[in-house]
Coordinates of C-alpha atoms and ligand atoms in Angstrom, one line a residue:
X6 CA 9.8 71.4 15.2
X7 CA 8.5 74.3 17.0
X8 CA 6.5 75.4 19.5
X9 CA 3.1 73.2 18.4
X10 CA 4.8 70.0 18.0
X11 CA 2.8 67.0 19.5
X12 CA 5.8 65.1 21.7
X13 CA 5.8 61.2 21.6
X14 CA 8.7 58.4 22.7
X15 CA 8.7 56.0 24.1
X16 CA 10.0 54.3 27.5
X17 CA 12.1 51.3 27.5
X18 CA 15.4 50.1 29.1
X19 CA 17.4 49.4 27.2
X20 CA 15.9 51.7 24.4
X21 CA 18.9 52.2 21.9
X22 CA 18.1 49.5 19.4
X23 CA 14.5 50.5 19.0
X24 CA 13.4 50.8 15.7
X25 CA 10.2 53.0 16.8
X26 CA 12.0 56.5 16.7
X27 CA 12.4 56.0 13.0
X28 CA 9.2 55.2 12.3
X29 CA 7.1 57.1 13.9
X30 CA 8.9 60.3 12.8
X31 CA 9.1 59.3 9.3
X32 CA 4.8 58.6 10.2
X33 CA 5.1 62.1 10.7
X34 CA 6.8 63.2 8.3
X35 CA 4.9 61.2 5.3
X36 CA 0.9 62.6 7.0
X37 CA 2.5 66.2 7.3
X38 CA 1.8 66.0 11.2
X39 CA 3.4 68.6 13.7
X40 CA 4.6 65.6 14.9
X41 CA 8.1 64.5 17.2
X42 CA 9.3 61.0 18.9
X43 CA 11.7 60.7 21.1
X44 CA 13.9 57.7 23.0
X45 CA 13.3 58.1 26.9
X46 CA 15.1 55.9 28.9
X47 CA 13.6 55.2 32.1
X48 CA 15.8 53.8 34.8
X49 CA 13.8 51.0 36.9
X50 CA 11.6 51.6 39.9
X51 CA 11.3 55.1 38.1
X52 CA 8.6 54.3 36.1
X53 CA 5.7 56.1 38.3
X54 CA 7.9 59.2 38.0
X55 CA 8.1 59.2 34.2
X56 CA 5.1 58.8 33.4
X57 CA 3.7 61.4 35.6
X58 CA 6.5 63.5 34.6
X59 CA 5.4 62.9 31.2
X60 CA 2.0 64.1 31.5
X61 CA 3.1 67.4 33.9
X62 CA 5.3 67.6 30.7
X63 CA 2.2 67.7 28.3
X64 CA 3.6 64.5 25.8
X65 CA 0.8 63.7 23.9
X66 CA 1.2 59.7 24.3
X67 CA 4.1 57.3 24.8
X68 CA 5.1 53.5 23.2
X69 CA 6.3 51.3 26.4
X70 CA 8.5 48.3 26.0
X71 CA 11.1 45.9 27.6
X72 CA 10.4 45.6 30.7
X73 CA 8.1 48.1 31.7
X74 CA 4.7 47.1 29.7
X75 CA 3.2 45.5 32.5
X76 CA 5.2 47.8 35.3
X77 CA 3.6 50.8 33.6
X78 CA -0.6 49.5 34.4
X79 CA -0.7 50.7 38.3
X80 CA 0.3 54.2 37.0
X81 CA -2.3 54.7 34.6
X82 CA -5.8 56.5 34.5
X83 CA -7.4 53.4 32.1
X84 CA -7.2 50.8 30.5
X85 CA -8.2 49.6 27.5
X86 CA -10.5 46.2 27.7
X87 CA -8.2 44.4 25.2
X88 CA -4.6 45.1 27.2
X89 CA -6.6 44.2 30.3
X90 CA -6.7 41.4 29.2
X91 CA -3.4 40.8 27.8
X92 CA -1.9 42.1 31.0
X93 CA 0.2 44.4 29.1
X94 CA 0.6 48.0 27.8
X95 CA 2.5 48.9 25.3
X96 CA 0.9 52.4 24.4
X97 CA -0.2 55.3 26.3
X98 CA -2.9 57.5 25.2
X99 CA -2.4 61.1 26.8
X100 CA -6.6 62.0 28.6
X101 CA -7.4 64.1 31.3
X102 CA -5.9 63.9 34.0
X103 CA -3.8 60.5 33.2
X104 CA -2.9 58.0 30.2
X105 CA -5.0 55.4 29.3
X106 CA -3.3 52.0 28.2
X107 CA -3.6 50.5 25.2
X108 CA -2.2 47.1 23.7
X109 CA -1.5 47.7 20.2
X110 CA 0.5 44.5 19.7
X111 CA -2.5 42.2 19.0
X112 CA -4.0 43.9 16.6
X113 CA -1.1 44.9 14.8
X114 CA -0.7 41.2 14.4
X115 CA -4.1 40.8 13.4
X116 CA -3.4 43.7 10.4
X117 CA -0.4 42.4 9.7
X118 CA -1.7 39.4 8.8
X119 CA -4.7 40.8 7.1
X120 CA -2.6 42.4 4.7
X121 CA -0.4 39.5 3.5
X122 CA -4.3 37.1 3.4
X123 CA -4.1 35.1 6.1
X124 CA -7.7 34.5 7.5
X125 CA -8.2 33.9 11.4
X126 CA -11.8 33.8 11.3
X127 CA -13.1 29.8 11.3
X128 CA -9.2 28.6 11.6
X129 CA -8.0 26.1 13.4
X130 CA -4.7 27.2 14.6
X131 CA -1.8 26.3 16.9
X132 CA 0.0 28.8 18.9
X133 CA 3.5 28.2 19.8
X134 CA 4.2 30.0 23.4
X135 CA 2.5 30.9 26.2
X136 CA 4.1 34.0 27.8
X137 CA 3.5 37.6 27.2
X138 CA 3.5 37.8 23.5
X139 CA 1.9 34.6 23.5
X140 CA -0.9 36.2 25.4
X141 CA -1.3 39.0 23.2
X142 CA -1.1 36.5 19.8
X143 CA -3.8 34.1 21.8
X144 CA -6.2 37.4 22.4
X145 CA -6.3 38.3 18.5
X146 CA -7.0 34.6 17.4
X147 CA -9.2 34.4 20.0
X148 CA -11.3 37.6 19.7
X149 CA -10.9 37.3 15.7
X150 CA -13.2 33.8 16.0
X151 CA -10.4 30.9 15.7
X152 CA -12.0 28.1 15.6
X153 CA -10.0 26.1 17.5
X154 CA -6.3 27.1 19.2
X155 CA -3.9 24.6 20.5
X156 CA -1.7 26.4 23.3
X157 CA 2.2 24.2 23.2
X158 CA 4.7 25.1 25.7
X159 CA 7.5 24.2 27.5
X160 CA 6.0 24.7 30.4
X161 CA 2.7 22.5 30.5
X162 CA 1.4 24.5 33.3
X163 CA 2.2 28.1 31.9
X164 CA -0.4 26.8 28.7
X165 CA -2.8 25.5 31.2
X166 CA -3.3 29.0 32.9
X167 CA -3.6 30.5 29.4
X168 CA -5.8 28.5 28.0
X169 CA -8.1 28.6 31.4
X170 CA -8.0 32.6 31.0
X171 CA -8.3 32.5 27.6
X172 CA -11.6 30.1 27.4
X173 CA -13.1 32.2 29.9
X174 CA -12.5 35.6 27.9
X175 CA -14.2 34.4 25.2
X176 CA -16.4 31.5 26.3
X177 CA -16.6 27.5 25.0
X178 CA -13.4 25.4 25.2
X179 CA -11.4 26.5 21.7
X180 CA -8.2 27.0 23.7
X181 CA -6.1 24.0 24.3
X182 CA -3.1 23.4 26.3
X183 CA -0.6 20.6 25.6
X184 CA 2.9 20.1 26.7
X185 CA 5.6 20.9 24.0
X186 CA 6.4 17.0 24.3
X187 CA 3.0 16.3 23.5
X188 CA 2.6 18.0 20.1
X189 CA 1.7 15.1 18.3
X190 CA -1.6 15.0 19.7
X191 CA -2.4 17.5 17.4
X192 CA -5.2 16.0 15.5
X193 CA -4.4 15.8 11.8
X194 CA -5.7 19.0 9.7
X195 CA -4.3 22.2 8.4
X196 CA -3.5 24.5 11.0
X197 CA -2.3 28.1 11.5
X198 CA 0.7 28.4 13.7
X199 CA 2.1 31.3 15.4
X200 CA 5.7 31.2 16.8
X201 CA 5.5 33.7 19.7
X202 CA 8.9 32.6 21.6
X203 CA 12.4 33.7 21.8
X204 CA 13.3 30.8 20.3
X205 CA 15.2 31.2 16.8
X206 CA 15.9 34.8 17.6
X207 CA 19.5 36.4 16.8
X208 CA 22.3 35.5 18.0
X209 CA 20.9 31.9 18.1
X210 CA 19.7 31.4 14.6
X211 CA 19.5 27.5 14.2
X212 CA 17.2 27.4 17.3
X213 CA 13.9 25.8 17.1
X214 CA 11.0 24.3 19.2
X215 CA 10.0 21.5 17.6
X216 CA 11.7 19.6 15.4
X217 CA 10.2 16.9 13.1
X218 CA 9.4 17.3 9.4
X219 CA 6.0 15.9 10.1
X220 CA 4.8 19.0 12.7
X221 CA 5.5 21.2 9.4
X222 CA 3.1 19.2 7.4
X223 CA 0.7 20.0 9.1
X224 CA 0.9 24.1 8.7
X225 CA -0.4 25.7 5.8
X226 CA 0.8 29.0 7.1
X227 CA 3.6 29.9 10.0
X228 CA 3.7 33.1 11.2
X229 CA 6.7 34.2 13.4
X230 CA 6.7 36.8 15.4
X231 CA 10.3 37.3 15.3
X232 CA 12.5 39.0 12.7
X233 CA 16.0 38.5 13.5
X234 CA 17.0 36.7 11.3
X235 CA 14.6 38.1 8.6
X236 CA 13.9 34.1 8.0
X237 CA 13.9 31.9 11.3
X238 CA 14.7 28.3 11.5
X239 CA 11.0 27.8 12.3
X240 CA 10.0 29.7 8.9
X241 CA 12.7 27.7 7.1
X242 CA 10.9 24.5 8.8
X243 CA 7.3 25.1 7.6
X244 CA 8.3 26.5 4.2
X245 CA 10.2 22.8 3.4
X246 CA 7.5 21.0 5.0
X247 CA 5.3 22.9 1.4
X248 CA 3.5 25.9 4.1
X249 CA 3.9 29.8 3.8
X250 CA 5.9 31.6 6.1
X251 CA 5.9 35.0 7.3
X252 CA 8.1 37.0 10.1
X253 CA 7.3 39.4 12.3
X254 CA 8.3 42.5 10.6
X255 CA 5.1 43.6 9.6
X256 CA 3.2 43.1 13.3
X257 CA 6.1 45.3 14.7
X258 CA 5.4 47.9 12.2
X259 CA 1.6 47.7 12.2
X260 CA 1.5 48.1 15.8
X261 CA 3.8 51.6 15.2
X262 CA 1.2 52.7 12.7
X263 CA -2.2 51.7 15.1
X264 CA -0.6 54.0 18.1
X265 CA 0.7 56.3 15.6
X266 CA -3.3 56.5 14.5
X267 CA -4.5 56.6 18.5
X268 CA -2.1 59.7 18.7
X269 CA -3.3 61.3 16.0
X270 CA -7.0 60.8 15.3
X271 CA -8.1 61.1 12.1
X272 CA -4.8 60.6 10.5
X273 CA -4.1 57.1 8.4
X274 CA -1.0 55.6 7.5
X275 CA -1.1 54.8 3.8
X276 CA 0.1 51.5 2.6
X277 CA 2.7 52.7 0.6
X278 CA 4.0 54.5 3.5
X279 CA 4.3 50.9 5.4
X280 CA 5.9 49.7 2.4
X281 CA 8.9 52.5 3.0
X282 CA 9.1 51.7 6.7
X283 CA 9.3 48.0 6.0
X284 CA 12.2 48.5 3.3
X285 CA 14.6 51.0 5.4
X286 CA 14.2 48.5 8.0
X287 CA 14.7 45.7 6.1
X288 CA 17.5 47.1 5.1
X289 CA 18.6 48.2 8.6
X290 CA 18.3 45.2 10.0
X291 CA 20.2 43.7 7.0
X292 CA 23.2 46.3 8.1
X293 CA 22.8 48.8 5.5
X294 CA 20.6 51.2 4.0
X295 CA 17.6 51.3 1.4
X296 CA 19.6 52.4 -1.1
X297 CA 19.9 50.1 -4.8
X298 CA 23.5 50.8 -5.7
X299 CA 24.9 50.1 -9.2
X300 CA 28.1 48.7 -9.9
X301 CA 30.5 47.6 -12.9
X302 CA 32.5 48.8 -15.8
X303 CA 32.5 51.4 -18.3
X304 CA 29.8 50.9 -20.4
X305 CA 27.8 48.1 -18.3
X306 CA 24.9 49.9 -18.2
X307 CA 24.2 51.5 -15.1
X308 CA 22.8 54.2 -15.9
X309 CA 20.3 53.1 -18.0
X310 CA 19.6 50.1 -15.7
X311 CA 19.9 52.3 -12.9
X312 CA 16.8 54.9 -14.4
X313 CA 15.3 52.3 -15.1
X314 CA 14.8 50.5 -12.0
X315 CA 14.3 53.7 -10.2
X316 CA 11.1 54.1 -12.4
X317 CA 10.1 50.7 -11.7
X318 CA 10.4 51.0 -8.3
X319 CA 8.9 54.9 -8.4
X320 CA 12.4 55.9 -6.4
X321 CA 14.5 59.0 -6.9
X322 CA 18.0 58.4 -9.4
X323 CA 21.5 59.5 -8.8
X324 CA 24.9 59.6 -10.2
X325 CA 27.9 60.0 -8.3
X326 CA 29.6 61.1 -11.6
X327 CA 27.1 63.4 -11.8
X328 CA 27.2 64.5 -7.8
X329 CA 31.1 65.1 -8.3
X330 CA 30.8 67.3 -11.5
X331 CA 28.0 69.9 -10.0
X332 CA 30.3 69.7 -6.4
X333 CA 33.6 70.6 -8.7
X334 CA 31.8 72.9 -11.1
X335 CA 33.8 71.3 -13.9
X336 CA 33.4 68.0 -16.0
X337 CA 35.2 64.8 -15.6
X338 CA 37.5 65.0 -18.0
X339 CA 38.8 68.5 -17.2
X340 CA 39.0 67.2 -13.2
X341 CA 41.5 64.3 -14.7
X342 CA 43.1 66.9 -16.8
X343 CA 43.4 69.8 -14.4
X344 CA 43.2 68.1 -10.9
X345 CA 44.6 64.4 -12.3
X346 CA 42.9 61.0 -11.2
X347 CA 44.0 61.0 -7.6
X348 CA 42.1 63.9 -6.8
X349 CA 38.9 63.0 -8.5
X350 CA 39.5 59.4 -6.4
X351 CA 39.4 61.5 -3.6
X352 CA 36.0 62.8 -4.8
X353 CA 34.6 59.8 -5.2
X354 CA 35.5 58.6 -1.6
X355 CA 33.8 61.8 0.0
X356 CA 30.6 61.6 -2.7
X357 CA 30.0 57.9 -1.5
X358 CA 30.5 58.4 2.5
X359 CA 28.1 61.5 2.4
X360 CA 25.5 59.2 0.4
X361 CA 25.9 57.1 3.1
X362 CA 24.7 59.5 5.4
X363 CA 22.2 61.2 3.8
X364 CA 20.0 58.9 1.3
X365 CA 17.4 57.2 2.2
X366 CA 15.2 54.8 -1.0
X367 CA 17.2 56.0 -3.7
X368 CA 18.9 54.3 -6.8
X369 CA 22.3 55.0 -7.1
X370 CA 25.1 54.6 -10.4
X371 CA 28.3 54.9 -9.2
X372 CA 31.5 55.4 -11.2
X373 CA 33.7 52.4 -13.2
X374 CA 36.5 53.0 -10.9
X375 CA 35.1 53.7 -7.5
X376 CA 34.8 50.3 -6.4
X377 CA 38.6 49.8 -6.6
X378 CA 39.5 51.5 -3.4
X379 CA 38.8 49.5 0.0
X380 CA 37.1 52.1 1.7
X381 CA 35.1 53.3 -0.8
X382 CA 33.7 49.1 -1.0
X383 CA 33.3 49.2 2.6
X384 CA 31.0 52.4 2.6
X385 CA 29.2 50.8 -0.8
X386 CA 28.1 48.4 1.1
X387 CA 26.8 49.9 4.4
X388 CA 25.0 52.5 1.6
X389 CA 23.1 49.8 0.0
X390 CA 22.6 46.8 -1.7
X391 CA 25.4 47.2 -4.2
X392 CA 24.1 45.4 -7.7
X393 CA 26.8 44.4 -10.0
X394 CA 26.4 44.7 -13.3
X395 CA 28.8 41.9 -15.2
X396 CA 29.3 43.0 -18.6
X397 CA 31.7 40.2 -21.4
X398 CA 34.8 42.7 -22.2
X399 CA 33.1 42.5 -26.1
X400 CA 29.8 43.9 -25.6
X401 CA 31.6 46.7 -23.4
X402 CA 34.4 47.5 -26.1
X403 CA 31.5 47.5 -28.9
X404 CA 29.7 49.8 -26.8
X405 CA 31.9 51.9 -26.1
X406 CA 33.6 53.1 -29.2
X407 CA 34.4 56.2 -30.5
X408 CA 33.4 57.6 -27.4
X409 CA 35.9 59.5 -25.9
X410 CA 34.4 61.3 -22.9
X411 CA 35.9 58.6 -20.5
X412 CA 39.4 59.9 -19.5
X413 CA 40.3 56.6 -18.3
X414 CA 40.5 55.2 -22.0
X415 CA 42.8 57.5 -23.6
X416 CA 45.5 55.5 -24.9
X417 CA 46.4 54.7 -28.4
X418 CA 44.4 51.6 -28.3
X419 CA 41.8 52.3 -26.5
X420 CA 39.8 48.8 -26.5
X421 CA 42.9 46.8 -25.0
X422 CA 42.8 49.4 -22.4
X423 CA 39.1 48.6 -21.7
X424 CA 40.0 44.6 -21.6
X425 CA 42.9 45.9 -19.1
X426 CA 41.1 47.5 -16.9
X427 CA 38.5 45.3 -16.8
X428 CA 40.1 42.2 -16.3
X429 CA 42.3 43.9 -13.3
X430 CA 39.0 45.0 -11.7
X431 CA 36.5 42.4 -11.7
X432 CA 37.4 40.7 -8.6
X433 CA 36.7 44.1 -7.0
X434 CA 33.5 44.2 -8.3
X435 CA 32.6 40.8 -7.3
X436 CA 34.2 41.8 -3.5
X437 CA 32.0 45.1 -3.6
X438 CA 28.8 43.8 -4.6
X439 CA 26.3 42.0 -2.7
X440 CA 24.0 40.6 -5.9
X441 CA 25.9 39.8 -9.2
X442 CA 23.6 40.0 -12.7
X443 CA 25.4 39.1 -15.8
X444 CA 24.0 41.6 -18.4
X445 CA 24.8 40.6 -21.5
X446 CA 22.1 39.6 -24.3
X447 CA 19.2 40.5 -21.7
X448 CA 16.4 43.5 -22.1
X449 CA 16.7 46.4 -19.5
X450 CA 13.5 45.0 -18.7
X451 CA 14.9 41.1 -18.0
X452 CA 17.8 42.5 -16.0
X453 CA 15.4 45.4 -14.1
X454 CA 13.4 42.2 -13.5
X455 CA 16.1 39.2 -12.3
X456 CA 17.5 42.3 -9.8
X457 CA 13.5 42.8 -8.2
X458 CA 14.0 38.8 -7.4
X459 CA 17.2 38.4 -6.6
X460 CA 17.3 41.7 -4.2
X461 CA 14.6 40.2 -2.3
X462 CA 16.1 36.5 -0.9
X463 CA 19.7 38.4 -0.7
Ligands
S3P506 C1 35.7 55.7 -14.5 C2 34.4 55.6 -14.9 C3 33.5 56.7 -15.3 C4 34.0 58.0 -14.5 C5 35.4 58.3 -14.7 C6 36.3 57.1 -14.3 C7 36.5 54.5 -14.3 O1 32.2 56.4 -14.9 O2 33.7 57.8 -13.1 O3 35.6 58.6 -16.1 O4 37.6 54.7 -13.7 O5 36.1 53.5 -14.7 P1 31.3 55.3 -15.7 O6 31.6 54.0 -15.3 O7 29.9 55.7 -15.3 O8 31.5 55.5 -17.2

């Protein structure tokens, strides 16, 4: 930062949890923008004050949330026909004299589900919800030429009053309001249905709206836009019932990247620039980072796995081996013989709590031995998703004779050393690792592969 950077953040109370300081500053970062987003937490009832602070302050445009996107309207310059509409802001556009107010939630739905194929245009759809998110899903079907929309909520009355508001936004009678109870009016077809409530959402996992097999059959695709859990009850529901499901994930970050692209005209987020956003937090919201840690014995192939993947994948490769030998300035072997094992365990511990910290999308290989110690699982874990590769005590010993850079196998006979150690540390393995992949008599392309799949549902 210095003295040119454009200033964003965003408003919200509480606004610890948000996800949005991350990823608009890594926006910045990846489109080589001057570019800063900050966390402003605005007490209630002081929401006139910060946002005219924040324009005497010269910030170049804000994200509002929870509970201030409607709050926030009175206070601004304009407003953009769509969040009219909605009845909600959720970005701020920095013009003369004022803001003007923009809702990017809607069409960040609507990109979000361009890009994973799923047509609004002519569909006949069902929209599950009718408050503000409901609103905001309603105005993208609607202004993206649904065919027909049929509004269920709990409250009968609440989908009355959007449907009205709706149907006179756009004209005709597509929008349709029906009690919750009343779903199976439904006509038969093959419907689009967007889950826009609360329900389902973390801490309450198993909760759901409706509940009958047959609702299900009639969606070919469920969208939901929640994301906590990554796979809803609701998205379990229409993917049994033979539908596609998708969460919300995407729509959260696609409405980051269209008021990242307001801020900054001109400037385009790239796809594979979504794709990075949607893995750390993905992996965030999974409690631990975007890193692909490699586990297992002597010999199990991390390494090469490990390269291997990372090429794949087009991320960077490390080695904590590696990491600990440039940080000593000797070799492995001389740090057993001159500092003994202790002290390179001690290395191992520090390498893994500072990868911890500091990597971000990269592949990792991590020593035979570093699993063993609780901490150093513990950290593995929040680092990554920690891969282990399971390796038959033959193919290891075959590979690795006559080698004798592994200090840990000096002894007389050095394969019942191997089966030893090996046999003492598996259950450490299996504790450490979040994915197991039995290795042996596969390609480095069949194992590189089976992780891709497995890495994905785990
Ligand atoms: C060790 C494994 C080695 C290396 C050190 C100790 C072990 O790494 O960290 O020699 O205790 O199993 P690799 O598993 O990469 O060979």
């Amino acid at each position: 930062m210095d003295g040119k950077t454009k200033v964003c953040g965003i408003m919200a109370n509480p606004v610890e949890h948000s996800y949005s300081p991350m990823m608009q500053n890594f926006f910045g970062e990846r489109t080589g923008v001057n570019f800063a987003y900050v966390p402003l937490k605005v007490e209630p009832g002081m929401v006139e004050e910060a946002v005219k602070g924040a324009y005497a302050m010269n910030l170049a445009g804000m994200n509002v949330t929870v509970p201030y996107k409607q709050q926030v309207i009175p206070y601004l310059k304009e407003v953009d026909e769509g969040a009219a509409a909605i009845g909600a802001v959720n970005t701020l556009v920095r013009i003369p004299g004022g803001y003007r107010g923009y809702n990017t939630d809607a069409p960040g739905l609507y990109r979000a589900m361009e890009e994973a194929g799923i047509p609004v245009e002519g569909e006949d759809c069902i929209l599950l919800g009718a408050g503000g998110a409901a609103k905001a899903a309603a105005w993208t079907l609607g202004s993206h030429g649904a065919r027909a929309v049929y509004i269920l909520n709990r409250s009968g009355e609440r989908a009355e009053a959007l449907a009205a508001e709706m149907n006179s936004r756009f004209g005709g009678e597509r929008f349709r309001a029906l009690a919750l109870a009343d779903y199976r009016q439904i006509p038969d077809g093959s419907y689009l249905c967007v889950q826009s409530t609360s329900v389902g959402m973390a801490p309450d996992t198993e909760g759901i709206l409706i509940d009958d097999e047959a609702f299900y059959r009639k969606i070919h695709t469920g969208f939901d836009l929640v994301y906590t859990p990554f796979t809803t009850a609701f998205m379990r529901a229409v993917e049994r019932a033979g539908g596609r499901a998708v969460n919300g994930l995407s729509m959260l970050i696609y409405q980051g990247v269209i008021a990242y692209e307001l801020w900054n005209p001109g400037v385009k987020v790239d796809r594979e620039t979504v794709d990075a956003v949607r893995r750390r937090m993905r992996a965030s919201l999974r409690g631990r980072r975007d890193n692909l840690i490699f586990i297992g014995f002597m010999g199990a192939g991390k390494t090469t796995v490990g390269q291997a993947f990372a090429g794949r994948t087009g991320r960077r490769f490390l080695d904590t081996d590696e990491r600990i030998e440039e940080r000593a300035g000797k070799s492995i072997p001389r740090i057993f013989e001159e500092d003994g094992e202790e002290a390179f365990r001690q290395m191992e511990t520090e390498t893994v709590r500072a990868m911890g910290n500091e990597l971000w999308g990269a592949v990792i290989s991590v020593g035979g031995g570093l699993p063993m110690r609780e901490e150093n699982r513990r950290l593995l874990k929040e680092a990554g998703t920690v891969i282990y590769l399971r390796t038959r005590p033959e193919t290891v010993c075959e590979r690795l004779k006559g080698d004798d850079s592994r200090p840990m196998l000096k002894s007389p006979d050095p394969e019942k050393r191997a089966r030893e150690l090996l046999a003492a540390r598996e259950r450490f393995y299996l504790e450490a690792a979040h994915v197991c992949v039995d290795t042996d008599g596969k390609t480095v392309e069949e194992i590189v592969e089976e992780i891709l799949q497995k890495e994905e549902t785990e």
